[in-house]
Amino acid sequence: MTDVPAAGRTGHGTAGNMATPNTPVKTNLPAEPNAFVGRERDVADLGRLLEGMRAVTLCGAGGIGKTRLALHVAHTLLAAHPDGVWFVELADVRPDGAPEPVARRVAAVLDVAEEDGRPLTETLADALRAPAALIVLDNCEHVVEECAKLTGMLLARCPRLRVLATSREPLRMAGENVWRVPPLEPDEAERLFVERAKAARPGFAGTDAVHEVTRALDGMPLALELAAARVRVLSVEQIARRLADRFRLLSAGERTAPARQRTLRAAIDWSHGLLDEPERILLRRLSVFAGWTLEQAELVCADAALPADDVLDLLTALVDKSLVAVTGELAGEVRFRQLDSIREYAAERLADAGEESFRARHRDAVLDAAERDGRTAVAHDPAPWAARVALFNWYDVELGNVVAALTWSFDHGDIAEGLRICTALRTFWIVRGRVAEWADWTDRFLAAAHGLAPDVLGPALAGRAQLAVGGRDFAQAARYAEEALAPCRGCGDDFMTATALITSAECLVRAGRFAEAAERLDEADAIAAGPRQEWNRAYASAARGYLLIRGSRLREAREHLDAAASVMRDIGQLWGASHAMIGLGRLAELRGDAASARGHYAEVLPILAEIGARPEMARALAGLGRVALEQGDPCAARDSLSQSLTLSRSSGIRLDIARALDAFAELVAVEGDARGAVMLAGSASALREATGREPGSGARRERTLEPIRRKLGEPLVAQFWGEGRAMPADDAVAYALRAPDEASNGATSPVGVLPDGVLAASVPLPRTAGVAEPSTPPSTLTPREREIARLIARGLSNRGVADELVISPATVARHVTNILTKLGFSSRAQIAAWAVDNIRAEGPSPPSP
């Protein structure tokens, strides 16, 4: 049938993934539900057209077969687009909803995360700049202007991208090739009817009346397939008579309606007319779903007029009559959906019947499930890890229902209900790195939350703070966490009070306010001592472990991180345990225990891959890369760091990309590319500044740059640094991911657990960076600062340094503060240890003015 709904992905991945001969093509194209009949010449012509043209729009009436043709053509082009063929369904996108609705849908399909303060279209363009990909935009007519603008911008910015669109009208954009989809030829229409009739009734033999049916239906595939499904109970002659009656009735009643609406409505009206009353009731009530299971249908659609016990048989009947489609199976449950045209028709029937209240019932069902599943996610309610993994997979396909429930709540002023859904499901989106989208929904409801009860407002603010932490916006997170405390305490919600306190502590640690962070954690510990607070106890313990790492109290940090991981394992929350174990890996690195660090990082990767936790996967892989570098294995380091950078880039979060580029700067320095090392470090620094973040720890950067500075001199380092800062981020990523000549082609991944679509592959060398002004890296110590660092390493106090250099203690203190800031340290002991390894012996520097 036309308007085929998207099914589960055949290969999970992102736009940024490049393919190799051994890598499966990345696509979410649904498998074709049955044989594609006819249109052989159209398919061949479209394939040739898309070889030379980058934008093709299939135009035609509803039900003419645009979507089915686009899907079939896309399947034939998989091999020609190894970096991805992506199906983006737009039929349920609301043009009057959130900003950039088409861009948001494209980003969701490609797993490109939105960044706060940056247009999503820019992030999409960055993600699609390099790949040779094909995007199928389906059902554009109701958002045609945005589709045109987005397609035009992406094609201009992404030279290897192609777009195949379906719409009832052209996009009317530069470079568009409009392909008018014709009705099926008479012989094709008959072949299609007979093929589908045989599937519906084995042994079916065509009669002369088949030609009459296909002619009456104008060769429109949707109407033909609906008609063929009825051979279960009607002869072809009976079908022909009914179709003739229905067309005349509809044409006589709606002469002013467009022809496409008359024809499509006639087919669906005819089908609807064959249903008995219970089937009609269920059909219209099912329109509230974006997709559903039998249990969901029984819960939402049943009442006195439609007993729950009858839903199974009625649903089966609707499937048999092609008014409901089976879309696949998830977690042992079959899922269903209505085709878009049928869902729209059924929704009108729902309104005509005065049953809009079923949309509120649908929202209430989504809310109840969200709060139940949200408690399970944070281990407030007990469950094994496998059950939590199943929930993450469940909400991948439930997003349409969640958005429908949020939209209904917002449009009808049900602010409390909307906020409760946002709060309950926050964990699912934080794990996936899709916090910007969820934060936007939460913000819309918070802006309308006037006079809201504290038991809803407090948790919502605390959840919003956690979303901000997931988005690396710690200033915003700190504000929301503080705002959450009063209402959470006032309503006696100990769980969310502890959550807000821990989130506040995380933000204070980032700000270097360690004493205040410890006080917040002390308070959280006291509250989390109660029942069903294991998650918060472990969460607080992990946060304290990271705090102690910042304070160089490594033994105590290990105790807290060990305890956090143990509690998380005990409650079956392995994602939470992974957070603590990544901290243990970092701690082992700092202690010089490479084997333990590698073990911790490798252990978490299969866990994180189960739930698609890309941000944490990137962190663990980066850790493996650093360990490999420390052990003198650049081939293994490149493999792990390439996967880490690919994951970070696919999410579109620039701060994560910057961190990955910093790691690559170390790697290419080891590989002998001094210029590349400085350029990548410079690019990372520019990306950090673009996000409004501080430059970050400079100690590792200085360890990379100092030997290069000694070899090449400060002027060349400044020149290369400036080139890197001027280099487009895409070019920096391509430069980092290139395969160096000296790299072993046989290097293998340390852990083969990444899901399809995230393994790094060879990337062509980027274009040469443009001319840029020389610039000094912000982490560079002045000659005087290096001298003071060396004297601190000798054990001198500020007074001793002052006496040695004949300057005032106040001047020494100012220099020490600058050194701490530039290197990202918090103690003189860290300066001393770093100076021993990185500053060669020199004579005293001349006094600074």
Short mmCIF file of N, CA and C in Angstrom, two decimals, residues 568-626:
data_model
loop_
_atom_site.label_atom_id
_atom_site.label_comp_id
_atom_site.label_asym_id
_atom_site.label_seq_id
_atom_site.Cartn_x
_atom_site.Cartn_y
_atom_site.Cartn_z
N MET A 568 24.81 0.39 42.65
CA MET A 568 24.10 0.39 41.38
C MET A 568 23.95 -1.02 40.82
N ARG A 569 24.97 -1.83 40.96
CA ARG A 569 24.85 -3.22 40.51
C ARG A 569 23.79 -3.97 41.32
N ASP A 570 23.79 -3.72 42.62
CA ASP A 570 22.85 -4.43 43.50
C ASP A 570 21.40 -4.12 43.13
N ILE A 571 21.14 -2.91 42.66
CA ILE A 571 19.76 -2.54 42.34
C ILE A 571 19.45 -2.72 40.85
N GLY A 572 20.39 -3.33 40.11
CA GLY A 572 20.13 -3.60 38.70
C GLY A 572 20.13 -2.38 37.83
N GLN A 573 20.96 -1.38 38.16
CA GLN A 573 21.05 -0.17 37.34
C GLN A 573 22.49 -0.06 36.81
N LEU A 574 22.77 -0.79 35.74
CA LEU A 574 24.14 -0.87 35.25
C LEU A 574 24.58 0.39 34.53
N TRP A 575 23.63 1.20 34.05
CA TRP A 575 24.05 2.50 33.50
C TRP A 575 24.63 3.36 34.60
N GLY A 576 23.97 3.40 35.76
CA GLY A 576 24.51 4.14 36.89
C GLY A 576 25.85 3.58 37.34
N ALA A 577 25.96 2.24 37.34
CA ALA A 577 27.24 1.62 37.70
C ALA A 577 28.33 2.02 36.70
N SER A 578 27.99 2.12 35.44
CA SER A 578 28.97 2.49 34.42
C SER A 578 29.51 3.90 34.65
N HIS A 579 28.64 4.80 35.09
CA HIS A 579 29.09 6.16 35.39
C HIS A 579 30.18 6.13 36.45
N ALA A 580 29.98 5.34 37.50
CA ALA A 580 30.99 5.23 38.54
C ALA A 580 32.23 4.50 38.03
N MET A 581 32.05 3.48 37.20
CA MET A 581 33.19 2.72 36.71
C MET A 581 34.06 3.54 35.76
N ILE A 582 33.46 4.43 35.00
CA ILE A 582 34.27 5.34 34.17
C ILE A 582 35.12 6.22 35.08
N GLY A 583 34.54 6.66 36.21
CA GLY A 583 35.34 7.41 37.19
C GLY A 583 36.48 6.58 37.75
N LEU A 584 36.23 5.30 37.99
CA LEU A 584 37.30 4.42 38.47
C LEU A 584 38.38 4.25 37.41
N GLY A 585 37.98 4.20 36.15
CA GLY A 585 38.97 4.12 35.08
C GLY A 585 39.84 5.36 35.05
N ARG A 586 39.22 6.51 35.19
CA ARG A 586 40.00 7.76 35.20
C ARG A 586 40.93 7.81 36.41
N LEU A 587 40.42 7.34 37.52
CA LEU A 587 41.23 7.31 38.75
C LEU A 587 42.44 6.39 38.56
N ALA A 588 42.22 5.24 37.95
CA ALA A 588 43.33 4.33 37.70
C ALA A 588 44.37 4.95 36.77
N GLU A 589 43.89 5.71 35.77
CA GLU A 589 44.83 6.43 34.91
C GLU A 589 45.71 7.37 35.73
N LEU A 590 45.09 8.14 36.60
CA LEU A 590 45.84 9.11 37.40
C LEU A 590 46.84 8.42 38.31
N ARG A 591 46.52 7.22 38.75
CA ARG A 591 47.43 6.47 39.62
C ARG A 591 48.47 5.69 38.82
N GLY A 592 48.41 5.74 37.50
CA GLY A 592 49.36 5.03 36.67
C GLY A 592 49.10 3.55 36.54
N ASP A 593 47.88 3.11 36.85
CA ASP A 593 47.53 1.69 36.77
C ASP A 593 46.78 1.45 35.46
N ALA A 594 47.56 1.23 34.39
CA ALA A 594 46.97 1.12 33.06
C ALA A 594 46.06 -0.09 32.94
N ALA A 595 46.45 -1.22 33.54
CA ALA A 595 45.64 -2.43 33.41
C ALA A 595 44.26 -2.24 34.01
N SER A 596 44.21 -1.65 35.22
CA SER A 596 42.91 -1.42 35.85
C SER A 596 42.08 -0.42 35.05
N ALA A 597 42.71 0.63 34.56
CA ALA A 597 41.98 1.62 33.78
C ALA A 597 41.36 0.97 32.55
N ARG A 598 42.17 0.19 31.83
CA ARG A 598 41.66 -0.47 30.63
C ARG A 598 40.51 -1.41 30.98
N GLY A 599 40.64 -2.12 32.08
CA GLY A 599 39.59 -3.05 32.47
C GLY A 599 38.28 -2.36 32.76
N HIS A 600 38.34 -1.24 33.48
CA HIS A 600 37.10 -0.51 33.80
C HIS A 600 36.44 0.02 32.54
N TYR A 601 37.22 0.63 31.65
CA TYR A 601 36.65 1.21 30.44
C TYR A 601 36.05 0.13 29.54
N ALA A 602 36.78 -0.98 29.38
CA ALA A 602 36.29 -2.05 28.51
C ALA A 602 35.03 -2.70 29.08
N GLU A 603 34.95 -2.79 30.41
CA GLU A 603 33.81 -3.46 31.03
C GLU A 603 32.50 -2.73 30.80
N VAL A 604 32.55 -1.41 30.73
CA VAL A 604 31.29 -0.67 30.61
C VAL A 604 30.76 -0.62 29.18
N LEU A 605 31.60 -0.84 28.20
CA LEU A 605 31.15 -0.64 26.81
C LEU A 605 29.98 -1.54 26.41
N PRO A 606 30.00 -2.85 26.72
CA PRO A 606 28.83 -3.65 26.35
C PRO A 606 27.56 -3.19 27.05
N ILE A 607 27.69 -2.74 28.29
CA ILE A 607 26.52 -2.25 29.03
C ILE A 607 25.94 -1.02 28.35
N LEU A 608 26.82 -0.08 28.02
CA LEU A 608 26.36 1.16 27.41
C LEU A 608 25.81 0.94 26.02
N ALA A 609 26.39 -0.02 25.28
CA ALA A 609 25.90 -0.30 23.94
C ALA A 609 24.49 -0.85 23.97
N GLU A 610 24.13 -1.58 25.02
CA GLU A 610 22.78 -2.14 25.13
C GLU A 610 21.71 -1.06 25.11
N ILE A 611 22.02 0.09 25.67
CA ILE A 611 21.02 1.16 25.78
C ILE A 611 21.38 2.36 24.91
N GLY A 612 22.40 2.24 24.08
CA GLY A 612 22.75 3.32 23.17
C GLY A 612 23.19 4.58 23.87
N ALA A 613 23.93 4.45 24.97
CA ALA A 613 24.37 5.62 25.74
C ALA A 613 25.63 6.20 25.10
N ARG A 614 25.44 6.96 24.04
CA ARG A 614 26.57 7.45 23.26
C ARG A 614 27.53 8.34 24.04
N PRO A 615 27.07 9.29 24.86
CA PRO A 615 28.04 10.13 25.56
C PRO A 615 28.99 9.33 26.44
N GLU A 616 28.46 8.38 27.21
CA GLU A 616 29.33 7.59 28.08
C GLU A 616 30.20 6.62 27.27
N MET A 617 29.67 6.09 26.16
CA MET A 617 30.49 5.23 25.32
C MET A 617 31.69 6.00 24.79
N ALA A 618 31.46 7.23 24.38
CA ALA A 618 32.58 8.05 23.88
C ALA A 618 33.61 8.29 24.97
N ARG A 619 33.15 8.51 26.19
CA ARG A 619 34.09 8.74 27.29
C ARG A 619 34.93 7.51 27.58
N ALA A 620 34.29 6.34 27.59
CA ALA A 620 35.02 5.10 27.86
C ALA A 620 36.02 4.80 26.75
N LEU A 621 35.62 4.99 25.51
CA LEU A 621 36.54 4.75 24.40
C LEU A 621 37.70 5.74 24.43
N ALA A 622 37.43 6.99 24.80
CA ALA A 622 38.51 7.96 24.93
C ALA A 622 39.50 7.51 26.00
N GLY A 623 38.96 6.97 27.10
CA GLY A 623 39.84 6.46 28.15
C GLY A 623 40.72 5.34 27.65
N LEU A 624 40.14 4.40 26.87
CA LEU A 624 40.95 3.33 26.29
C LEU A 624 42.03 3.88 25.37
N GLY A 625 41.68 4.93 24.63
CA GLY A 625 42.68 5.55 23.76
C GLY A 625 43.82 6.17 24.54
N ARG A 626 43.49 6.86 25.64
CA ARG A 626 44.55 7.48 26.46
C ARG A 626 45.47 6.41 27.06
#
